Short mmCIF file of C-alpha atoms in Angstrom, two decimals:
data_model
loop_
_atom_site.label_atom_id
_atom_site.label_comp_id
_atom_site.label_asym_id
_atom_site.label_seq_id
_atom_site.Cartn_x
_atom_site.Cartn_y
_atom_site.Cartn_z
CA UNK V 249 0.00 0.00 0.00
CA UNK V 250 1.61 3.24 -1.12
CA UNK V 251 -1.28 5.61 -0.49
CA UNK V 252 -1.15 7.74 2.61
CA UNK V 253 -3.33 10.46 4.02
CA UNK V 254 -0.43 12.89 3.70
CA UNK V 255 0.57 13.37 0.11
CA UNK V 256 4.07 14.82 -0.37
CA UNK V 257 2.92 16.72 -3.44
CA UNK V 258 0.46 18.68 -1.28
CA UNK V 259 3.37 20.51 0.36
CA UNK V 260 3.77 22.40 -2.92
CA UNK V 261 0.18 23.63 -2.48
CA UNK V 262 0.87 25.34 0.86
CA UNK V 263 0.46 28.82 -0.58
CA UNK V 264 -2.91 27.79 -1.99
CA UNK V 265 -4.40 28.35 1.48
CA UNK V 266 -4.58 31.96 0.33
CA UNK V 267 -7.37 30.97 -2.07
CA UNK V 268 -9.88 30.92 0.80
CA UNK V 269 -8.49 33.86 2.77
CA UNK V 270 -5.93 35.97 0.94
CA UNK V 271 -5.62 38.79 3.47
CA UNK V 272 -4.69 36.61 6.43
CA UNK V 273 -2.56 34.30 4.29
CA UNK V 274 -0.56 37.27 3.03
CA UNK V 275 0.07 38.42 6.60
CA UNK V 276 1.06 34.91 7.67
CA UNK V 277 3.47 34.36 4.77
CA UNK V 278 5.05 37.78 5.30
CA UNK V 279 5.61 36.93 8.96
CA UNK V 280 6.75 33.39 8.15
CA UNK V 281 9.33 34.69 5.69
CA UNK V 282 10.63 37.26 8.15
CA UNK V 283 10.99 34.66 10.89
CA UNK V 284 13.31 32.54 8.75
CA UNK V 285 15.59 35.38 7.65
CA UNK V 286 19.12 35.57 9.01
CA UNK V 287 19.08 37.23 12.42
CA UNK V 288 20.47 36.47 15.85
CA UNK V 289 20.18 32.84 14.69
CA UNK V 290 21.59 31.67 11.38
CA UNK V 291 19.25 30.30 8.74
CA UNK V 292 20.83 26.88 9.35
CA UNK V 293 20.05 27.07 13.06
CA UNK V 294 16.49 28.15 12.31
CA UNK V 295 16.06 25.24 9.89
CA UNK V 296 17.28 22.80 12.57
CA UNK V 297 14.89 24.30 15.13
CA UNK V 298 12.05 24.01 12.62
CA UNK V 299 13.04 20.39 11.93
CA UNK V 300 12.92 19.59 15.65
CA UNK V 301 9.58 21.36 16.13
CA UNK V 302 8.22 19.56 13.05
CA UNK V 303 8.86 16.26 14.77
CA UNK V 304 7.31 17.48 18.01
CA UNK V 305 4.08 18.55 16.29
CA UNK V 306 4.33 15.50 14.00
CA UNK V 307 3.76 17.34 10.74
CA UNK V 308 4.98 15.20 7.82
CA UNK V 309 4.89 18.18 5.47
CA UNK V 310 7.09 20.18 7.83
CA UNK V 311 9.43 17.24 8.37
CA UNK V 312 9.93 16.95 4.61
CA UNK V 313 10.32 20.70 4.14
CA UNK V 314 12.77 21.22 6.99
CA UNK V 315 14.78 18.09 6.25
CA UNK V 316 15.35 19.57 2.80
CA UNK V 317 15.92 23.07 4.19
CA UNK V 318 18.38 21.84 6.83
CA UNK V 319 20.42 19.98 4.21
CA UNK V 320 20.34 22.96 1.85
CA UNK V 321 21.53 25.27 4.64
CA UNK V 322 24.49 23.02 5.40
CA UNK V 323 23.32 20.91 8.33
CA UNK V 324 24.81 17.46 8.63
CA UNK V 325 22.83 14.28 9.12
CA UNK V 326 24.29 14.06 12.63
CA UNK V 327 23.10 17.60 13.48
CA UNK V 328 19.65 16.84 12.13
CA UNK V 329 19.32 13.64 14.14
CA UNK V 330 20.58 15.42 17.26
CA UNK V 331 17.87 18.07 16.75
CA UNK V 332 15.26 15.29 16.52
CA UNK V 333 16.59 13.77 19.73
CA UNK V 334 16.35 17.15 21.49
CA UNK V 335 12.72 17.38 20.36
CA UNK V 336 12.07 13.84 21.58
CA UNK V 337 13.62 14.56 24.98
CA UNK V 338 11.53 17.71 25.42
CA UNK V 339 8.35 15.97 24.32
CA UNK V 340 9.00 12.99 26.56
CA UNK V 341 9.97 15.22 29.47
CA UNK V 342 6.88 17.34 29.08
CA UNK V 343 4.72 14.22 29.33
CA UNK V 344 6.65 12.94 32.32
CA UNK V 345 6.59 16.23 34.25
CA UNK V 346 2.80 16.14 34.03
CA UNK V 347 3.10 13.09 36.25
CA UNK V 348 3.50 15.61 39.07
CA UNK V 349 -0.07 16.72 38.36
CA UNK V 350 -1.20 13.11 38.72
CA UNK V 351 0.78 12.72 41.93
CA UNK V 352 -0.70 15.91 43.39
CA UNK V 353 -4.22 14.80 42.51
CA UNK V 354 -3.62 11.33 43.95
CA UNK V 355 -2.38 12.85 47.20
CA UNK V 356 -5.41 15.17 47.36
CA UNK V 357 -7.81 12.25 46.84
CA UNK V 358 -5.99 10.07 49.36
CA UNK V 359 -6.39 12.57 52.20
#
């Protein structure tokens, strides 16, 4: 089975979201472009951050886009995998730290 819900070719249609709301799309894409310009962080660093976040939010389109972008901006495979591991650690840690909420609630109910 080669069909998936996410179709890689749909990534090329991203700007088509403007068809149903051009004013807001224009503002978004202007902001989006500005965010990824060279600044205090290099474009390579921003691509690696975006790659890590893409994995955290589990967006296959973003993963494809920022894998490509990271490679094009000079990131190594090792740097990219390390960024994915950072995302995994944060995501796992954020789930685990919520265990404190469960512990607090358990203690409240046990009293």
